[in-house]
XYZ file of C-alpha atoms in Angstrom:
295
model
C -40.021 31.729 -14.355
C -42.903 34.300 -13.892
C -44.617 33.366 -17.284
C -44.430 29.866 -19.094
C -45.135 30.895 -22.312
C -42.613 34.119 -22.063
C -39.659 31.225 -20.885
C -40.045 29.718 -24.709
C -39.450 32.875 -26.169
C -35.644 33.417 -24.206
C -32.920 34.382 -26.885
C -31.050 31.275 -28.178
C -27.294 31.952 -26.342
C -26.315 28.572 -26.925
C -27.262 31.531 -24.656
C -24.656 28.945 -17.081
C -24.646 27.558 -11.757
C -25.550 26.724 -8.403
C -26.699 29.511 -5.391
C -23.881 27.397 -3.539
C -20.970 28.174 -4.844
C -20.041 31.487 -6.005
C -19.567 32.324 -9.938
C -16.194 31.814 -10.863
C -15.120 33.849 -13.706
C -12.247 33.601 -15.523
C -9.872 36.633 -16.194
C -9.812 38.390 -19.476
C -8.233 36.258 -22.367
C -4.705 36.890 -23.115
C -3.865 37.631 -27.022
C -2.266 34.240 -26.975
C -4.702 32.384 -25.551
C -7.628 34.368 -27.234
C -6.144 33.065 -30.450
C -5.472 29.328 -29.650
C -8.898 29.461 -28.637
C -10.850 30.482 -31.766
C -11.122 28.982 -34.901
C -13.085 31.510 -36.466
C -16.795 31.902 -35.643
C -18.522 31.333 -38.917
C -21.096 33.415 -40.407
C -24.034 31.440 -41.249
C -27.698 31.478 -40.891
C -29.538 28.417 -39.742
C -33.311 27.119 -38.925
C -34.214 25.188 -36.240
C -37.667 23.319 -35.710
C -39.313 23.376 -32.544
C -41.220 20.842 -31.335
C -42.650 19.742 -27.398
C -40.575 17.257 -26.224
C -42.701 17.198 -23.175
C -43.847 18.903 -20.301
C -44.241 18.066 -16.670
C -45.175 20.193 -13.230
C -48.207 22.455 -12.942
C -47.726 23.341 -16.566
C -49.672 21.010 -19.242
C -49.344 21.811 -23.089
C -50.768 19.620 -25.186
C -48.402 20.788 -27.986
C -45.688 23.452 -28.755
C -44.314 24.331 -32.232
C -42.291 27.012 -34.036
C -38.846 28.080 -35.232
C -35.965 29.901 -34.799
C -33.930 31.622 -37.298
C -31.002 32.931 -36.692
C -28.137 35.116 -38.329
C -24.652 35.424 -37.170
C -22.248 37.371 -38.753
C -18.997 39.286 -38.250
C -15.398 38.655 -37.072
C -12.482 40.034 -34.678
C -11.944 43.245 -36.406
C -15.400 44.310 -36.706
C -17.093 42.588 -33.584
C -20.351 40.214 -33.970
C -23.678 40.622 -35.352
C -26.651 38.212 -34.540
C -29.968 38.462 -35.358
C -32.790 36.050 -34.260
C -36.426 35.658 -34.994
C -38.343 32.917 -32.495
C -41.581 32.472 -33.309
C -43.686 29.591 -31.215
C -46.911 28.469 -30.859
C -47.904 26.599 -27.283
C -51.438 24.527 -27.074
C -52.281 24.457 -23.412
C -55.864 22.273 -24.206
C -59.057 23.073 -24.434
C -58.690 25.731 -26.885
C -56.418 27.604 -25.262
C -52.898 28.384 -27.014
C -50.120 31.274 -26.957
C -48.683 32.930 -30.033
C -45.247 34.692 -29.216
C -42.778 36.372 -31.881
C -39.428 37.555 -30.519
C -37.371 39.885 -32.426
C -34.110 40.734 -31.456
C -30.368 41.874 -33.112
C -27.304 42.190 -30.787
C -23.696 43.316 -31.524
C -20.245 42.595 -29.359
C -16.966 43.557 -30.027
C -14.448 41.161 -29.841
C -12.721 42.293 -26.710
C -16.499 42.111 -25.220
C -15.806 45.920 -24.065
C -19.524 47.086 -25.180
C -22.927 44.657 -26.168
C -25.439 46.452 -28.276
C -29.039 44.756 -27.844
C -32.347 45.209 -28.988
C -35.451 42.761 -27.816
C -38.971 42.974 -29.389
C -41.844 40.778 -28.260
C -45.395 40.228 -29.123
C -47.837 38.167 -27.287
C -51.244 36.731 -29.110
C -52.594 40.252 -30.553
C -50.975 42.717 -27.713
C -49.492 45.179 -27.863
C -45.326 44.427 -28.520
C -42.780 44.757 -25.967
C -39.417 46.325 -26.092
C -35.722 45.981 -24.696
C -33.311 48.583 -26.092
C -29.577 49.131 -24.640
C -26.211 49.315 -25.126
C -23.367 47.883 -22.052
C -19.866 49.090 -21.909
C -17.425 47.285 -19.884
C -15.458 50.435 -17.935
C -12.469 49.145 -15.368
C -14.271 46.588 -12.848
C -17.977 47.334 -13.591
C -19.966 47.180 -16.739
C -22.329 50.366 -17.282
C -25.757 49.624 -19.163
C -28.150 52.163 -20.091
C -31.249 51.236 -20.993
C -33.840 53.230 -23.772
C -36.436 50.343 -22.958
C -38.418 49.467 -21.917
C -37.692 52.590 -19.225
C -34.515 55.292 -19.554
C -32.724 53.828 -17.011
C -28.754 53.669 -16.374
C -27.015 51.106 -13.645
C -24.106 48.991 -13.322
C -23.336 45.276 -13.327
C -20.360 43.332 -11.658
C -17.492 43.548 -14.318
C -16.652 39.985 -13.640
C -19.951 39.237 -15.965
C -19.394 38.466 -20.085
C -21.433 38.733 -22.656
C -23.229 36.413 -24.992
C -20.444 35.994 -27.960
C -17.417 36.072 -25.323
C -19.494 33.372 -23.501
C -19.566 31.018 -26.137
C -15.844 31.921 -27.205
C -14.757 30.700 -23.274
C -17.160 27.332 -23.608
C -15.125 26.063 -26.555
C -11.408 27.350 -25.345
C -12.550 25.799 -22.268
C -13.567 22.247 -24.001
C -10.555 22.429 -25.770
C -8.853 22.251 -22.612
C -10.456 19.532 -21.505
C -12.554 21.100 -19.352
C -15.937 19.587 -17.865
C -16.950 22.426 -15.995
C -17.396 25.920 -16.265
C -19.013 28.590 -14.332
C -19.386 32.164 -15.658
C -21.978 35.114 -14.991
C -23.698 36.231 -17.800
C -25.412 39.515 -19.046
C -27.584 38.998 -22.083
C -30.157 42.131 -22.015
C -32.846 39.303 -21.079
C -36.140 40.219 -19.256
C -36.053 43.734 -18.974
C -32.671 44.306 -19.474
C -31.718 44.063 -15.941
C -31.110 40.818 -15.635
C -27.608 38.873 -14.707
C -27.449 35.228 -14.809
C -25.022 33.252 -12.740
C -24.390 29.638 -15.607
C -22.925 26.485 -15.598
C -21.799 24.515 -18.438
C -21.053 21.187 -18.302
C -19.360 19.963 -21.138
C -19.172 16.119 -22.897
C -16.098 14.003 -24.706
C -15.427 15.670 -28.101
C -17.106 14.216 -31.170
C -15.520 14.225 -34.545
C -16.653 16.169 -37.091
C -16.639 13.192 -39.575
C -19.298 11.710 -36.884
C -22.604 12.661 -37.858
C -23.680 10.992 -35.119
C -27.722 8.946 -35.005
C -29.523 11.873 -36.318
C -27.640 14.242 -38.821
C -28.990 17.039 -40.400
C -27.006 19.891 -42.885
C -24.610 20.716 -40.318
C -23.081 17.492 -39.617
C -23.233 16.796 -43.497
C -21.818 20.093 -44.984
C -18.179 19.407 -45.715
C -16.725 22.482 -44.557
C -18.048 21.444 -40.966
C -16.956 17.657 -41.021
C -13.344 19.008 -40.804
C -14.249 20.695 -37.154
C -14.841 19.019 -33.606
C -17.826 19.569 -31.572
C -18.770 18.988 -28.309
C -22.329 18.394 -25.875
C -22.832 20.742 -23.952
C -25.327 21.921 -21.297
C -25.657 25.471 -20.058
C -27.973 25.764 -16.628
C -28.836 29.795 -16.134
C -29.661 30.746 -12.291
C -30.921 33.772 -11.694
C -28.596 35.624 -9.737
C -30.843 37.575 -7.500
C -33.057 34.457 -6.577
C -32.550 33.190 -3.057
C -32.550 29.399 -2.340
C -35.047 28.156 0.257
C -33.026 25.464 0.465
C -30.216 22.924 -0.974
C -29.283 24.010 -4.886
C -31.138 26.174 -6.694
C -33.105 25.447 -9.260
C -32.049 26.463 -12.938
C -34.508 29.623 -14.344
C -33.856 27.659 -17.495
C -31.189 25.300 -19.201
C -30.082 24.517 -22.751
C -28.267 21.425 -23.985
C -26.798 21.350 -27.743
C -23.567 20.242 -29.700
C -21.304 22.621 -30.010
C -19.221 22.907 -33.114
C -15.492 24.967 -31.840
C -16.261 27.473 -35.034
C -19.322 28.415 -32.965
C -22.357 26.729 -34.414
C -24.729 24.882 -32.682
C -27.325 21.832 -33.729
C -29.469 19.456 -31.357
C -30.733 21.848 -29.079
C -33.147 21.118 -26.036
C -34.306 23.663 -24.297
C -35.782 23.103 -21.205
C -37.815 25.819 -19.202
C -38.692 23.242 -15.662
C -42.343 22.714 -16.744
C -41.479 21.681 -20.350
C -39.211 20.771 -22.471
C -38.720 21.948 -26.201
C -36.789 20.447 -28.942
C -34.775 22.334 -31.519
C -33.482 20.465 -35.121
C -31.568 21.808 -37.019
C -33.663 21.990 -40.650
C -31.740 24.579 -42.767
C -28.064 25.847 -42.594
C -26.964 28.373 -44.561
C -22.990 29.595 -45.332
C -23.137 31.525 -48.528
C -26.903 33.269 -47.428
C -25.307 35.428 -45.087
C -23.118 38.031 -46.506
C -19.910 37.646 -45.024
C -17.935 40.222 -43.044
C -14.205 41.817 -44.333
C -11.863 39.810 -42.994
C -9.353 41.965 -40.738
C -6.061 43.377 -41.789
């Protein structure tokens, strides 16, 4: 990635591919299967920790820390709301360290027809950076205009999903019994131009009455022990790279548990040079005001 520090402040998507093969994405969801799919995503708000789990390559840190809080809300009827605040802190020695605060809120409908997104970052004291755009899927191509960070209009392949939709196929396909899937992906990251060929690769189911070595208010809040989750890893390649050769190289992967009402705890996010750790420190069901349900 073109800027270390700018890597630790991606969206959390838990959020997937290699330059080999070509993205494989699957067709729209059929009402049938759309609903054996989803139990429904839960609203909730939840705070992770971050902390340097380490870091390797020309990149040394010394230390990382921050958090990440994050709102979801929403359902079928009325599409999906997320909002996100990352704030991190990266200590590169010798006095030298990187304060970042992303901002951003994003809404999909349920059919993932249109993806409203807005992105603002700050870096140490300058001045902030913006992302503002809206994408509507139109017959085989997906349209995005962009008010940020230039007025700019241009399509994407309509074979791409968004961020909520993306998550919604990872757990129908885990359900399945899937180990694999490929999908491109178009967040509104960067500059709002980018598309992201993924792969997730998906573990054996775990239990919800499992909370596993290290639990933490998910995996202890009894309206969750009732629900399965699963380990997964997401890989994001950027689609316009070229490989010099082999595989490509991930831009970035994220590894987490999964929970199949859309929740996510254990993360590890992992940006090549280092590695950061998210735990789950707060969850929240009843601090996020919850939306109508749909008639």
């Amino acid at each position: 990635m073109r800027d270390h520090f700018h890597c630790s402040t991606l969206r959390f998507w838990p959020g997937f591919l290699t330059l080999a093969l070509a993205a494989i994405c699957l067709p729209p969801l059929s009402s049938a299967a759309h609903a054996a799919a989803v139990v429904p995503f839960l609203p909730h708000q939840a705070l992770y920790d971050l902390n340097l789990l380490k870091s390797r390559g020309s990149t040394s840190l010394d230390s990382a820390r921050g958090r990440i809080l994050y709102k979801f809300s929403g359902n079928a009827c009325e599409g999906y709301t997320s909002d996100f605040r990352q704030v991190s802190e990266m200590d590169s020695g010798e006095g030298k360290s990187t304060l970042s605060d992303m901002q951003s809120t994003n809404w999909e409908d349920a059919e993932g027809r249109s993806f409203r997104f807005k992105v603002v970052t700050r870096m140490n004291d300058s001045d902030q950076s913006e992302v503002d755009g809206i994408a509507e899927r139109t017959g085989d191509k997906i349209t995005v205009k962009l008010k940020q960070p230039v007025a700019k209009t241009f399509t994407v392949d309509g074979k791409a999903v968004f961020p909520t939709e993306q998550i919604q196929r990872i757990i129908a396909a885990a359900k399945e019994g899937k180990s694999v899937l490929e999908l491109t992906v178009y967040d509104g990251s960067d500059n709002g131009e980018k598309v992201y060929n993924t792969l997730s690769v998906i573990g054996k189911p775990i239990r919800g009455d499992r909370p596993g070595s290290t639990p933490d208010p998910s995996t202890t809040n009894s309206q969750m022990k009732t629900l399965t989750r699963w380990p997964v890893t997401v890989s994001y390649y950027d689609r316009d790279a070229k490989a010099n050769s082999g595989e490509q190289t991930p831009a970035y992967s994220m590894s987490f548990e999964l929970f199949e009402d859309g929740v996510s705890r254990a993360l590890v996010l992992d940006y090549n040079d280092f590695v950061i750790s998210g735990t789950l420190g707060k969850f929240d069901v009843s601090d996020v005001k919850k939306a109508k349900s749909c008639k």
